[in-house]
Short mmCIF file of C-alpha atoms in Angstrom, two decimals:
data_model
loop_
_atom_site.label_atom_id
_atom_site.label_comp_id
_atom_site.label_asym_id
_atom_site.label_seq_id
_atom_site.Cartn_x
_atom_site.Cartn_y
_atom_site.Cartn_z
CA UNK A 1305 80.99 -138.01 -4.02
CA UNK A 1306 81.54 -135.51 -1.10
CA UNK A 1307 85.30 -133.94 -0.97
CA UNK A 1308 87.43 -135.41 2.02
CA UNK A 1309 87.78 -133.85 5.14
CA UNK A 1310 91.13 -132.25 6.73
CA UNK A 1311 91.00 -135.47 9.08
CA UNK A 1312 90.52 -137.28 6.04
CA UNK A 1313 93.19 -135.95 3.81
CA UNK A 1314 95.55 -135.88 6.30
CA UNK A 1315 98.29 -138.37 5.27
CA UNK A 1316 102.15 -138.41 5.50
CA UNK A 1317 102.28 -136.58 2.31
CA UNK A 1318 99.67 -134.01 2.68
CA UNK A 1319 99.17 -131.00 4.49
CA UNK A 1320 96.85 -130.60 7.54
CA UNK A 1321 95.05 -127.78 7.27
CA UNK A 1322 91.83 -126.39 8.97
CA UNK A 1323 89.67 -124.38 7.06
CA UNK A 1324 87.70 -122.04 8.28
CA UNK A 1325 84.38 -120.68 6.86
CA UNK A 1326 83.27 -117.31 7.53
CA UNK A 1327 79.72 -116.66 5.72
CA UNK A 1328 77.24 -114.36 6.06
CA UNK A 1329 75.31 -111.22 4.63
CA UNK A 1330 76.61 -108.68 2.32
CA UNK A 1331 78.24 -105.77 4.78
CA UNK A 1332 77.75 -108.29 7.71
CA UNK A 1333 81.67 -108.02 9.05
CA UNK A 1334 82.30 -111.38 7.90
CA UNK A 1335 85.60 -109.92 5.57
CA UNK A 1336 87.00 -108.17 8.77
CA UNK A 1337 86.05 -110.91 10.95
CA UNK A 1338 88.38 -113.24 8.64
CA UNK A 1339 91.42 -110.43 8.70
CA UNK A 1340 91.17 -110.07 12.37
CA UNK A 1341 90.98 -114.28 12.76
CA UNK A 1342 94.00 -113.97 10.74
CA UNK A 1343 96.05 -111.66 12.66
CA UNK A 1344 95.35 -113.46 15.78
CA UNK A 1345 96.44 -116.53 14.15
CA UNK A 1346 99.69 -116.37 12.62
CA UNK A 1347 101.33 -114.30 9.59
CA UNK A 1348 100.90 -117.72 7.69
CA UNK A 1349 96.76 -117.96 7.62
CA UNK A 1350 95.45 -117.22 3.90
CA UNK A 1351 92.42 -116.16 3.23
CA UNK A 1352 90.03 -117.17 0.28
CA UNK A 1353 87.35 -114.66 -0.40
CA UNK A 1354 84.60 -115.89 -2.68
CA UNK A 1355 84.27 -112.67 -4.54
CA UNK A 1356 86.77 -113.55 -6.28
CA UNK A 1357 84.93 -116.95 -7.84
CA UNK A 1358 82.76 -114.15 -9.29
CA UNK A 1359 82.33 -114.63 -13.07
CA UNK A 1360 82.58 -111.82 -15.67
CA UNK A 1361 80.00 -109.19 -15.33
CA UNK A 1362 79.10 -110.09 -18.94
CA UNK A 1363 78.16 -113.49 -17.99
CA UNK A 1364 75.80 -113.02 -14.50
CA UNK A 1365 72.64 -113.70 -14.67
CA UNK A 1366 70.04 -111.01 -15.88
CA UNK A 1367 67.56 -109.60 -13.38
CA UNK A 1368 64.76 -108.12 -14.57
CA UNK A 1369 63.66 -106.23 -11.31
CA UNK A 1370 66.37 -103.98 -11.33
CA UNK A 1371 67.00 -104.51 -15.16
CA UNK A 1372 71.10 -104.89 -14.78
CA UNK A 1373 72.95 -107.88 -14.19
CA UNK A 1374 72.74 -109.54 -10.74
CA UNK A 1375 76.24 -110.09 -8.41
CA UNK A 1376 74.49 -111.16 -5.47
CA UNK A 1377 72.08 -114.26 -7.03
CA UNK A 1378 72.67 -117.72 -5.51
CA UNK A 1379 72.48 -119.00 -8.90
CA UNK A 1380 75.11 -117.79 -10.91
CA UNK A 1381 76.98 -114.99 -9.24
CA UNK A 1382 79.14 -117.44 -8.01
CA UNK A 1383 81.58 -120.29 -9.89
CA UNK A 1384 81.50 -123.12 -7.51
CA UNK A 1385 83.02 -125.25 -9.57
CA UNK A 1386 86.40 -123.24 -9.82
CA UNK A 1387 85.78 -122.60 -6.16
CA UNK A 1388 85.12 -126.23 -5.22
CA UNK A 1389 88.71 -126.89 -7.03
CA UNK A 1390 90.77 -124.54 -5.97
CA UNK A 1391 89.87 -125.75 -2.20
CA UNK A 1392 90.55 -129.30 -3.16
CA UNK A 1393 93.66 -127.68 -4.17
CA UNK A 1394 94.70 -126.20 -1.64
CA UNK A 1395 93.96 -129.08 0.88
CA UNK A 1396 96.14 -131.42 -1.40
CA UNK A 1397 99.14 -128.64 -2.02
CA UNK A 1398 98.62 -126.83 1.25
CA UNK A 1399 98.78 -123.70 -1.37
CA UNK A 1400 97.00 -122.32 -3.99
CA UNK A 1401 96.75 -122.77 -7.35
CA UNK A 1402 99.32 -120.28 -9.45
CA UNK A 1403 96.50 -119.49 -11.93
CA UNK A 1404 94.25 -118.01 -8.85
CA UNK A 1405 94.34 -114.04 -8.06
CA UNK A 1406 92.46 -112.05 -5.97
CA UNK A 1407 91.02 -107.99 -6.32
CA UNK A 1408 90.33 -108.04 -2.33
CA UNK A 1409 92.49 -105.61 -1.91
CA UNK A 1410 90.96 -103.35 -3.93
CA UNK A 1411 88.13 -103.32 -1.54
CA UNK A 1412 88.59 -100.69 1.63
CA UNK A 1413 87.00 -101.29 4.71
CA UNK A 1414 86.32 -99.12 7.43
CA UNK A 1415 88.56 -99.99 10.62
CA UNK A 1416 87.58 -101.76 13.46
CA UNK A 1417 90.88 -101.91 15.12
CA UNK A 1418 91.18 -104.62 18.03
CA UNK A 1419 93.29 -103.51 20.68
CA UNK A 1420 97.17 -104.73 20.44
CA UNK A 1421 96.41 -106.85 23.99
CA UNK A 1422 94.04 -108.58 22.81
CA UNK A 1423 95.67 -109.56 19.70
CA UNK A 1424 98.60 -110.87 21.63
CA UNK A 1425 97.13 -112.59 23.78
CA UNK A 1426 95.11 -114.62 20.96
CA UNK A 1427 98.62 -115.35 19.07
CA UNK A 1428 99.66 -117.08 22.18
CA UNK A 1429 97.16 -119.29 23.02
CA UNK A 1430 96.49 -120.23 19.17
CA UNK A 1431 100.67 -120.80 19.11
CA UNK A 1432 100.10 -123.31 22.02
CA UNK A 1433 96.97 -124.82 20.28
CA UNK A 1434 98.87 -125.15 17.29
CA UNK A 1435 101.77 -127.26 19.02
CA UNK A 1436 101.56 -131.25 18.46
CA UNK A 1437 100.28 -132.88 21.11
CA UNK A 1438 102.48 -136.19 22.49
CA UNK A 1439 100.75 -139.03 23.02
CA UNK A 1440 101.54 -139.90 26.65
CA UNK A 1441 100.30 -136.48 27.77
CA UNK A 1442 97.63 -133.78 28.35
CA UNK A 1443 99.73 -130.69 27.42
CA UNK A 1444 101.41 -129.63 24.10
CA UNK A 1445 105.33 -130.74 23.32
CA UNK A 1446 107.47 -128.42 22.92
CA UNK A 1447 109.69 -129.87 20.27
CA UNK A 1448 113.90 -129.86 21.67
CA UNK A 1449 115.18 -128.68 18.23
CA UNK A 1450 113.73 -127.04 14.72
CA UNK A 1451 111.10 -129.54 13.15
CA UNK A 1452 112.15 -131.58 10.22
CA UNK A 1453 110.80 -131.13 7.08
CA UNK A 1454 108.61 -133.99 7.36
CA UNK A 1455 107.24 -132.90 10.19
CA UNK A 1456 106.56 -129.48 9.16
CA UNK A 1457 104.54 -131.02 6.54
CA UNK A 1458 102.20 -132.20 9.22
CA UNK A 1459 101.25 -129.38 11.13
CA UNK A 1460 98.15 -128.10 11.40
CA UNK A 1461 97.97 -125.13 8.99
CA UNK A 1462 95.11 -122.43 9.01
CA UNK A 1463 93.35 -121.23 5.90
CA UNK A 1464 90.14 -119.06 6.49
CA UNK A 1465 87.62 -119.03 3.62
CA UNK A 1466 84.49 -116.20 3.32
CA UNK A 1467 82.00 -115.64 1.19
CA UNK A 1468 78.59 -113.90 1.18
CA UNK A 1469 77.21 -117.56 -0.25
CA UNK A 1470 79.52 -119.72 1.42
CA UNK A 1471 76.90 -122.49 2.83
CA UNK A 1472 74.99 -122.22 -0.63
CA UNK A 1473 76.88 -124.77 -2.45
CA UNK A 1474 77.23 -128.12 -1.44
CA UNK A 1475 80.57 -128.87 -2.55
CA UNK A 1476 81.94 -126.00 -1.12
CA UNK A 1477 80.86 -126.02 2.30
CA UNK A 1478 81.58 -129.67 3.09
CA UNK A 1479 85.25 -128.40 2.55
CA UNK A 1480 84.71 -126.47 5.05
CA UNK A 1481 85.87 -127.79 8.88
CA UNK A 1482 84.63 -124.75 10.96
CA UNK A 1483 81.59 -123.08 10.11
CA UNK A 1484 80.84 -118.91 11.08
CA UNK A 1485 77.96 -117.24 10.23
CA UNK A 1486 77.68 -113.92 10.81
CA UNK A 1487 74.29 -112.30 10.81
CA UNK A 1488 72.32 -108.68 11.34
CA UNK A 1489 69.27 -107.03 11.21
CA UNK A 1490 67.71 -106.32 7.29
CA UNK A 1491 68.41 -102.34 8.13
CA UNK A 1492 71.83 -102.71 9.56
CA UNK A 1493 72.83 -104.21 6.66
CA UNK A 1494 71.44 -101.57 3.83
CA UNK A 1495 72.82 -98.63 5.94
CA UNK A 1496 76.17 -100.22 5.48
CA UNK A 1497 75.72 -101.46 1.94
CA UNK A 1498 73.91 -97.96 1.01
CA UNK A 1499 77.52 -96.07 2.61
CA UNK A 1500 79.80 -98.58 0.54
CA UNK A 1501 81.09 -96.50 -2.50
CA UNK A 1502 80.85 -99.71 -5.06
CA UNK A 1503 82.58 -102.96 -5.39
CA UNK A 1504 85.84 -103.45 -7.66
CA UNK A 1505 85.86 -106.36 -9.73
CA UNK A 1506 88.10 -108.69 -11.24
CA UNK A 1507 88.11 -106.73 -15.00
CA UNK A 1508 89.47 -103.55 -13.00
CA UNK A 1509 85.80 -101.82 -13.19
CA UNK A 1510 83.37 -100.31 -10.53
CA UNK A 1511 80.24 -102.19 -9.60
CA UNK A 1512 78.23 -99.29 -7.91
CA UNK A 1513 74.36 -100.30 -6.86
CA UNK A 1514 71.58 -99.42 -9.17
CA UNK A 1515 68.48 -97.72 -7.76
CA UNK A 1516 66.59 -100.87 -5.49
CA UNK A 1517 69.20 -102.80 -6.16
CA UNK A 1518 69.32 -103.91 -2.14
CA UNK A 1519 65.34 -104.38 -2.12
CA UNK A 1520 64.91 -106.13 -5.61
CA UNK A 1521 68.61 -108.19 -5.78
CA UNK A 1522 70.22 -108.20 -2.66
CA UNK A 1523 67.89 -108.75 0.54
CA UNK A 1524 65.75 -111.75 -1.63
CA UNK A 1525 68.58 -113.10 -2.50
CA UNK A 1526 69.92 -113.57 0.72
CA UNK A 1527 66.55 -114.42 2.09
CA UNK A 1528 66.44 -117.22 -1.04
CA UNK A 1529 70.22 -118.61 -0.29
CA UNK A 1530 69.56 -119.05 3.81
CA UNK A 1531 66.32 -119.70 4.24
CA UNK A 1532 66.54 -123.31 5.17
CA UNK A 1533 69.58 -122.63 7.63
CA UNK A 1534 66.90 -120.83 10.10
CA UNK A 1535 63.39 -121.76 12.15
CA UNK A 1536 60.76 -121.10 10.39
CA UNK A 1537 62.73 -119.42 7.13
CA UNK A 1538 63.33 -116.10 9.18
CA UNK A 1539 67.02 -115.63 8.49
CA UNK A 1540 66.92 -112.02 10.96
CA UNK A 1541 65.72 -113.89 13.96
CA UNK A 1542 65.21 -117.40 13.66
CA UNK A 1543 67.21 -119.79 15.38
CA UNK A 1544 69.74 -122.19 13.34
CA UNK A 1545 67.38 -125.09 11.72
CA UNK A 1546 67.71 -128.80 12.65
CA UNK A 1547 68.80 -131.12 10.19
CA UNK A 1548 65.42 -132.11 8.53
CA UNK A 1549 66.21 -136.12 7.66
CA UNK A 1550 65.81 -137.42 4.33
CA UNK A 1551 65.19 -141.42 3.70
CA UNK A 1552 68.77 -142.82 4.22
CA UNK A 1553 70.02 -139.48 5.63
CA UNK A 1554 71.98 -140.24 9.10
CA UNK A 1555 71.24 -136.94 12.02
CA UNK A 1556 73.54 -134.53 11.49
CA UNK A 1557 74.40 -135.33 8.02
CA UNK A 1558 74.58 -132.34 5.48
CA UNK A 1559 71.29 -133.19 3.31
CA UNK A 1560 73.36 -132.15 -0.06
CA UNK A 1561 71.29 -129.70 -1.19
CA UNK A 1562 72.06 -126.22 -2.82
CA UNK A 1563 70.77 -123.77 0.27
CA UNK A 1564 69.98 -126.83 2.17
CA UNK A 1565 70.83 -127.43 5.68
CA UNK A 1566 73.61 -129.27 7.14
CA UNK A 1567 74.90 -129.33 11.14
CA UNK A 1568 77.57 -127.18 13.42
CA UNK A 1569 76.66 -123.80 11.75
CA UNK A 1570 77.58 -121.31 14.70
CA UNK A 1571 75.99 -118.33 14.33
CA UNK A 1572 76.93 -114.59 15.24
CA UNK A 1573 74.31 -112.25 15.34
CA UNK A 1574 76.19 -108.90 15.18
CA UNK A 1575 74.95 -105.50 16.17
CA UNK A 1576 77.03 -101.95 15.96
CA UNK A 1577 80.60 -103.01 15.01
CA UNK A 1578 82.19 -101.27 18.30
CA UNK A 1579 79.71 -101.88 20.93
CA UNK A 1580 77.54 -105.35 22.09
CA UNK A 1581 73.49 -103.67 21.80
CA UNK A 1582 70.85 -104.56 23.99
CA UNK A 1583 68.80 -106.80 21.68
CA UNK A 1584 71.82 -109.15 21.94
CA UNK A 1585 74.05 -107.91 18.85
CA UNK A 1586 77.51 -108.08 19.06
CA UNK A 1587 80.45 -106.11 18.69
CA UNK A 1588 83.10 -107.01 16.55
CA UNK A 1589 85.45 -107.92 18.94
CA UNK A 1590 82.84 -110.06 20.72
CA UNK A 1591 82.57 -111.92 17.36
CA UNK A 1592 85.98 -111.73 17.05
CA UNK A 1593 86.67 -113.19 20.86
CA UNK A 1594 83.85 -115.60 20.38
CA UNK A 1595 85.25 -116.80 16.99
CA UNK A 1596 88.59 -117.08 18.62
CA UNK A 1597 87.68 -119.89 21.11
CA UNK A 1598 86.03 -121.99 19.05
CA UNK A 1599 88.77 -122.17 16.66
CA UNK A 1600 90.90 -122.73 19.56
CA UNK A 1601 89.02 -125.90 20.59
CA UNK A 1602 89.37 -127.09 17.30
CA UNK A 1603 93.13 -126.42 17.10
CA UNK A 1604 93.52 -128.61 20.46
CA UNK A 1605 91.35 -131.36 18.92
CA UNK A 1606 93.24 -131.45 15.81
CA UNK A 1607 96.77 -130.19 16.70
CA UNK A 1608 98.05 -133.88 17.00
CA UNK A 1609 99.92 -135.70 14.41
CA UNK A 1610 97.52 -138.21 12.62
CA UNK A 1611 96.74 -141.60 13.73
CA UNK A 1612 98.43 -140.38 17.43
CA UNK A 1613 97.11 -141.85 20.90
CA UNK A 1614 94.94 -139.22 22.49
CA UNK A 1615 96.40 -137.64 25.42
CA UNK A 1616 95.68 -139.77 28.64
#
């Protein structure tokens, strides 16, 4: 049975929120691309990083390449389960479960600062995205006094979600109402990984790379988890995959597969984090800007309490 929808969870008693996947390689931006969605949002967005559905280290999976346990395998570096549950959580609660923590913040990123302008300008329009819409009229009400509880209840809410194997899982990405994939070039991303001092995990140790690890663990396991979402299997340049139809499979449907394909993947091929390159990379603030307007679309065609008349 496939977890509801937003649309479809949206009730009188339930909280509308949009989720909003951000997926892609390891070191691909796809964690600063989330923070920056975030700021431009509101001070209310969470954020839901898979790494921290991560089992023990004691319990991943053994790979023999590299002879040390494996983080970045499709099959077991990841608890989709919990994962899967703590979304259906949160679309049910509109918060999350008090038994979930997160290390993220033990994580430093370099800074890619957006400039404050273009921040500002992005709270704006998502404020006026995020209004309710009346029913008798193109533009967003502007409500005369503070909303009532009940109504707070039913506006739209943002929660982003990213994960290095975010599409992998079936349950986990048809949660999932807005789909980002952020992709770069096989040496781009082992220069970055290869200038990352280590990962922090959950125990409170330091998961620093063994010698191959991105050649032997990392690169084939990406290659393994995302091969079916590109033309042709090539996940550096390929363009995003139809739907291949099963019997009894409808166009467009998500084919319910682990690594399998499923429609409205949009994908951002980034370059250099500060400036667009020639060979059609972006910068992050084209992802960013990019990002930004399709969420904004969304927000319009959701922003409307459910079961309204669409504007006239």
């Amino acid at each position: 049975m496939e977890p509801p929808t937003a649309t479809e969870t949206a009730t009188a008693s339930t909280p509308r929120l949009l989720l909003l996947g951000v997926g892609g390689a390891t070191c691909s931006g796809k964690t600063t691309l989330a923070k920056h969605l975030s700021k431009a949002a509101s001070k209310d967005v969470m954020i839901v990083h898979q790494d921290d559905f991560a089992p023990k280290e004691e319990d991943l999976p053994w790979n023999d390449a590299i002879n040390a346990r494996d983080w970045d395998t499709p099959y077991g570096s990841i608890d989709y389960a919990r994962m899967s549950a703590v979304l259906s959580h949160l679309r049910q609660a509109g918060t999350l479960p008090e038994s979930h923590s997160s290390h993220d913040h033990l994580n430093i990123l370099p800074d890619v600062p957006l400039s404050d302008s273009f921040r500002a300008e992005w709270q704006a329009r998502f404020r006026r995205a995020l209004l309710p819409t009346c029913s008798s009229c193109e533009t967003p009400a502007r409500p005369a006094s503070a909303p009532t509880p009940a109504a707070q209840s039913q506006q739209l809410r943002i929660c982003i979600v990213d994960g290095f194997l975010l599409y992998f899982d079936p349950s986990v990405r048809r949660q999932l109402d807005v789909r980002f994939f952020l992709r770069a070039r096989r040496a781009t991303l082992q220069r970055r990984r290869t200038e990352r001092s280590g990962y922090n995990t959950a125990e409170g140790t330091l998961w620093q790379d063994p010698p191959g690890y991105f050649d032997k663990a990392v690169w084939p396991a990406y290659v393994e988890a995302h091969r079916h979402l590109f033309a042709g299997g090539d996940v550096e340049h390929g363009a995003p995959a139809a739907t291949a139809l099963e019997e009894g499979q409808c166009e467009g449907q998500d084919d319910g597969q682990p690594g399998g394909t499923f429609p409205g993947l949009v994908v951002l091929d980034g370059g250099d984090k500060r400036e667009d390159n020639a060979d059609g990379g972006k910068s992050m603030r084209t992802m960013v800007m990019v990002a930004c307007e399709h969420v904004e679309r969304e927000l319009f065609a959701r922003a409307r309490p459910p079961h309204a008349s669409p504007p006239a």
